[in-house]
Amino acid sequence: MKSLAELAAIKEKMQSKVVLREGSGEIRVVVGMATCGIAAGARPVLSAFVEEVSNAGLADKVMVTQTGCIGVCQYEPVVEVFEAGKEKVTYVKMTAEKAKEVVEKHLKGGSVVEEYTITNV
């Protein structure tokens, strides 16, 4: 970075990702980011959700956040999806690739990806 213009460009580029994490929406995606989750690979999962939600044009509908321990360390990385009027969906043993599929099928298409849920472990 060599100028204020470059810094402003970086800020503008990253602002959309921060809004995804802090904004409001009909759907809330929560990624477990306690030590166990991070050690199991939750950081790339969180990044994939933020990136894919943005790419899919769902930023006004979906909020991506992080939390501490969800309590099922053996199934990390764990992601919970909350939708108003629906039962919470818990996805386990997530990867960045699975996150992309969940965005496409569940968040965009409305169909839970059953094979990644805690009930199918």
XYZ file of N, CA and C in Angstrom:
363
model
N 0.856 -1.161 0.000
C 0.000 0.000 0.000
C 0.906 1.229 0.000
N 0.675 2.095 -0.985
C 1.544 3.252 -1.141
C 0.817 4.585 -1.059
N -0.519 4.548 -0.982
C -1.237 5.818 -0.954
C -2.565 5.677 -0.217
N -3.157 6.814 0.096
C -4.476 6.811 0.721
C -5.537 6.275 -0.225
N -5.341 6.485 -1.506
C -6.291 5.967 -2.501
C -6.319 4.443 -2.472
N -5.139 3.825 -2.352
C -5.086 2.363 -2.250
C -5.779 1.871 -0.991
N -5.554 2.567 0.116
C -6.205 2.208 1.377
C -7.719 2.336 1.253
N -8.194 3.382 0.622
C -9.634 3.577 0.419
C -10.210 2.475 -0.453
N -9.469 2.047 -1.460
C -9.931 0.967 -2.334
C -10.029 -0.346 -1.572
N -9.065 -0.621 -0.720
C -9.095 -1.838 0.100
C -10.290 -1.787 1.051
N -10.499 -0.633 1.677
C -11.634 -0.473 2.599
C -12.953 -0.729 1.884
N -13.128 -0.149 0.708
C -14.364 -0.311 -0.055
C -14.592 -1.775 -0.437
N -13.534 -2.454 -0.842
C -13.631 -3.860 -1.243
C -14.047 -4.735 -0.064
N -13.478 -4.480 1.102
C -13.742 -5.310 2.271
C -15.039 -4.945 2.984
N -15.561 -3.754 2.760
C -16.763 -3.291 3.448
C -17.950 -4.226 3.210
N -18.095 -4.739 1.995
C -19.220 -5.625 1.698
C -19.144 -6.909 2.503
N -17.941 -7.384 2.777
C -17.791 -8.599 3.573
C -18.105 -8.344 5.032
N -17.753 -7.193 5.543
C -18.068 -6.846 6.925
C -19.571 -6.704 7.095
N -20.244 -6.092 6.139
C -21.693 -5.926 6.202
C -22.375 -7.287 6.252
N -21.867 -8.262 5.492
C -22.450 -9.597 5.530
C -22.383 -10.176 6.929
N -21.303 -9.932 7.616
C -21.132 -10.503 8.934
C -21.955 -9.773 9.983
N -22.231 -8.496 9.780
C -22.884 -7.708 10.813
C -24.276 -7.235 10.436
N -24.663 -7.401 9.192
C -25.951 -6.893 8.724
C -27.115 -7.681 9.285
N -28.292 -7.332 8.824
C -29.467 -8.074 9.255
C -30.067 -8.773 8.051
N -30.749 -9.854 8.300
C -31.352 -10.607 7.217
C -32.378 -11.583 7.734
N -33.097 -12.180 6.820
C -34.119 -13.166 7.174
C -33.494 -14.472 7.655
N -32.299 -14.758 7.153
C -31.602 -15.995 7.488
C -30.299 -15.632 8.174
N -29.991 -16.352 9.264
C -28.736 -16.130 9.983
C -27.914 -17.407 9.945
N -26.701 -17.319 9.418
C -25.761 -18.436 9.357
C -24.715 -18.189 10.423
N -24.556 -19.144 11.360
C -23.625 -18.991 12.471
C -22.579 -20.100 12.394
N -21.319 -19.695 12.297
C -20.208 -20.646 12.202
C -19.507 -20.712 13.548
N -19.348 -21.919 14.086
C -18.650 -22.122 15.356
C -17.167 -21.861 15.185
N -16.673 -20.827 15.891
C -15.275 -20.429 15.740
C -14.515 -20.488 17.066
N -14.869 -21.443 17.914
C -14.070 -21.654 19.120
C -12.776 -22.362 18.697
N -11.897 -22.614 19.637
C -10.613 -23.239 19.322
C -10.796 -24.546 18.570
N -11.755 -25.360 19.002
C -11.977 -26.652 18.350
C -12.433 -26.469 16.906
N -13.299 -25.508 16.672
C -13.780 -25.246 15.321
C -12.678 -24.736 14.409
N -11.898 -23.793 14.913
C -10.794 -23.245 14.122
C -9.786 -24.342 13.794
N -9.470 -25.180 14.779
C -8.522 -26.267 14.554
C -9.033 -27.265 13.519
N -10.357 -27.417 13.444
C -10.958 -28.368 12.502
C -11.166 -27.762 11.113
N -10.922 -26.449 10.964
C -11.043 -25.830 9.649
C -12.205 -24.880 9.470
N -12.698 -24.280 10.554
C -13.856 -23.387 10.465
C -13.559 -22.065 9.755
N -12.322 -21.619 9.797
C -11.999 -20.331 9.180
C -12.273 -20.323 7.669
N -11.821 -21.338 6.915
C -12.163 -21.359 5.488
C -13.662 -21.545 5.238
N -14.352 -22.215 6.145
C -15.798 -22.395 6.023
C -16.497 -21.041 6.159
N -16.115 -20.262 7.171
C -16.679 -18.927 7.364
C -16.412 -18.057 6.139
N -15.183 -18.080 5.663
C -14.828 -17.283 4.478
C -15.642 -17.698 3.263
N -15.840 -18.998 3.094
C -16.617 -19.495 1.954
C -18.069 -19.026 2.035
N -18.665 -19.075 3.226
C -20.041 -18.596 3.377
C -20.134 -17.111 3.045
N -19.226 -16.311 3.573
C -19.250 -14.868 3.310
C -19.117 -14.610 1.812
N -18.157 -15.254 1.182
C -17.907 -15.053 -0.247
C -19.089 -15.516 -1.098
N -19.598 -16.705 -0.819
C -20.677 -17.271 -1.644
C -22.001 -16.530 -1.464
N -22.295 -16.098 -0.246
C -23.516 -15.317 -0.015
C -23.435 -14.021 -0.818
N -22.273 -13.398 -0.806
C -22.079 -12.173 -1.576
C -22.213 -12.443 -3.074
N -21.549 -13.477 -3.561
C -21.584 -13.816 -4.990
C -22.983 -14.183 -5.462
N -23.778 -14.792 -4.577
C -25.128 -15.221 -4.936
C -26.144 -14.073 -4.847
N -25.697 -12.910 -4.404
C -26.606 -11.762 -4.286
C -27.586 -11.888 -3.138
N -27.177 -12.589 -2.081
C -28.069 -12.831 -0.950
C -27.764 -11.952 0.261
N -26.927 -10.939 0.085
C -26.479 -10.123 1.215
C -27.627 -9.441 1.951
N -28.697 -9.095 1.253
C -29.827 -8.443 1.914
C -30.697 -9.435 2.672
N -30.549 -10.717 2.390
C -31.389 -11.753 2.978
C -30.661 -12.595 4.029
N -29.347 -12.749 3.889
C -28.571 -13.666 4.725
C -27.498 -12.912 5.504
N -27.433 -13.168 6.810
C -26.391 -12.614 7.665
C -25.475 -13.758 8.082
N -24.183 -13.600 7.890
C -23.198 -14.614 8.275
C -22.438 -14.091 9.482
N -22.468 -14.853 10.583
C -21.772 -14.452 11.804
C -20.977 -15.623 12.349
N -20.246 -15.347 13.408
C -19.507 -16.407 14.078
C -19.875 -16.436 15.542
N -19.607 -17.563 16.175
C -19.876 -17.718 17.594
C -18.765 -18.556 18.204
N -18.821 -18.727 19.495
C -17.854 -19.568 20.193
C -18.268 -21.025 20.082
N -18.072 -21.754 21.140
C -18.334 -23.193 21.145
C -19.825 -23.488 21.013
N -20.155 -24.367 20.090
C -21.541 -24.797 19.903
C -21.820 -26.029 20.759
N -20.774 -26.758 21.128
C -20.924 -27.851 22.079
C -20.846 -29.250 21.513
N -20.566 -29.377 20.242
C -20.434 -30.711 19.641
C -19.090 -30.790 18.911
N -18.025 -30.709 19.705
C -16.674 -30.585 19.158
C -16.300 -31.706 18.192
N -16.798 -32.891 18.413
C -16.447 -34.015 17.544
C -16.998 -33.860 16.130
N -17.915 -32.913 15.919
C -18.518 -32.703 14.601
C -18.062 -31.406 13.936
N -17.056 -30.748 14.494
C -16.560 -29.494 13.929
C -15.968 -29.705 12.537
N -16.001 -28.685 11.744
C -16.645 -27.395 11.866
C -18.171 -27.500 11.801
N -18.831 -26.763 12.701
C -20.289 -26.785 12.817
C -20.855 -25.441 12.364
N -21.953 -25.514 11.609
C -22.643 -24.321 11.122
C -24.127 -24.469 11.436
N -24.714 -23.443 12.038
C -26.142 -23.451 12.309
C -26.828 -22.412 11.439
N -27.983 -22.790 10.884
C -28.760 -21.884 10.036
C -30.096 -21.654 10.721
N -30.379 -20.378 11.001
C -31.620 -19.971 11.643
C -32.475 -19.202 10.643
N -33.719 -19.636 10.491
C -34.685 -18.938 9.638
C -35.948 -18.724 10.449
N -36.523 -17.552 10.339
C -37.739 -17.228 11.073
C -38.842 -18.216 10.723
N -39.478 -18.760 11.759
C -40.594 -19.669 11.553
C -40.204 -21.089 11.200
N -38.903 -21.383 11.165
C -38.441 -22.733 10.829
C -37.524 -23.250 11.925
N -37.379 -24.561 11.966
C -36.482 -25.174 12.923
C -35.034 -24.945 12.507
N -34.178 -24.759 13.494
C -32.747 -24.557 13.238
C -32.181 -25.781 12.515
N -31.267 -25.538 11.564
C -30.578 -26.617 10.862
C -29.120 -26.577 11.286
N -28.583 -27.719 11.717
C -27.187 -27.801 12.135
C -26.425 -28.652 11.133
N -25.475 -28.009 10.461
C -24.593 -28.702 9.522
C -23.291 -29.027 10.237
N -22.760 -30.237 10.003
C -21.551 -30.684 10.705
C -20.490 -31.151 9.718
N -19.251 -31.183 10.244
C -18.088 -31.602 9.447
C -18.034 -30.848 8.125
N -18.221 -29.535 8.232
C -18.287 -28.686 7.047
C -16.912 -28.422 6.450
N -16.922 -28.160 5.156
C -15.741 -27.718 4.421
C -16.162 -26.512 3.591
N -15.201 -25.850 2.991
C -15.524 -24.715 2.127
C -16.373 -25.177 0.943
N -16.089 -26.355 0.416
C -16.857 -26.884 -0.714
C -18.298 -27.177 -0.312
N -18.476 -27.757 0.876
C -19.830 -28.028 1.370
C -20.574 -26.714 1.624
N -19.853 -25.708 2.102
C -20.474 -24.407 2.356
C -21.031 -23.828 1.063
N -20.300 -23.947 -0.011
C -20.765 -23.452 -1.307
C -22.053 -24.157 -1.717
N -22.101 -25.457 -1.476
C -23.301 -26.236 -1.812
C -24.488 -25.826 -0.938
N -24.237 -25.581 0.347
C -25.304 -25.160 1.263
C -25.855 -23.797 0.843
N -24.984 -22.887 0.424
C -25.461 -21.583 -0.042
C -26.359 -21.772 -1.254
N -25.918 -22.567 -2.207
C -26.677 -22.751 -3.449
C -28.013 -23.468 -3.205
N -27.964 -24.590 -2.488
C -29.168 -25.418 -2.328
C -30.089 -24.950 -1.200
N -29.514 -24.581 -0.051
C -30.344 -24.231 1.108
C -30.673 -22.738 1.139
N -29.644 -21.905 1.176
C -29.887 -20.475 1.337
C -30.532 -19.855 0.105
N -30.119 -20.298 -1.060
C -30.678 -19.756 -2.300
C -31.891 -20.563 -2.758
N -31.789 -21.899 -2.700
C -32.842 -22.763 -3.233
C -33.912 -23.180 -2.253
N -33.636 -23.049 -0.946
C -34.648 -23.375 0.045
C -34.710 -24.834 0.475
N -33.776 -25.671 -0.004
C -33.777 -27.089 0.353
C -32.596 -27.422 1.260
N -32.883 -27.961 2.435
C -31.827 -28.357 3.365
C -30.987 -29.449 2.715
N -29.669 -29.364 2.872
C -28.757 -30.387 2.352
C -28.635 -31.442 3.453
N -29.557 -32.386 3.437
C -29.720 -33.361 4.525
C -28.453 -34.149 4.850
N -27.663 -34.522 3.839
C -26.503 -35.379 4.106
C -25.421 -34.689 4.938
N -25.484 -33.368 5.078
C -24.501 -32.648 5.882
C -25.029 -32.278 7.266
N -26.257 -32.644 7.581
C -26.834 -32.257 8.870
C -26.426 -33.209 9.978
N -26.598 -32.747 11.200
C -26.199 -33.528 12.375
C -27.045 -34.805 12.491
N -28.237 -34.817 11.944
C -29.094 -36.006 12.042
C -28.604 -37.136 11.150
N -27.676 -36.857 10.252
C -27.165 -37.884 9.342
C -25.718 -38.264 9.610
N -25.239 -38.031 10.835
C -23.859 -38.366 11.161
C -23.786 -39.773 11.686
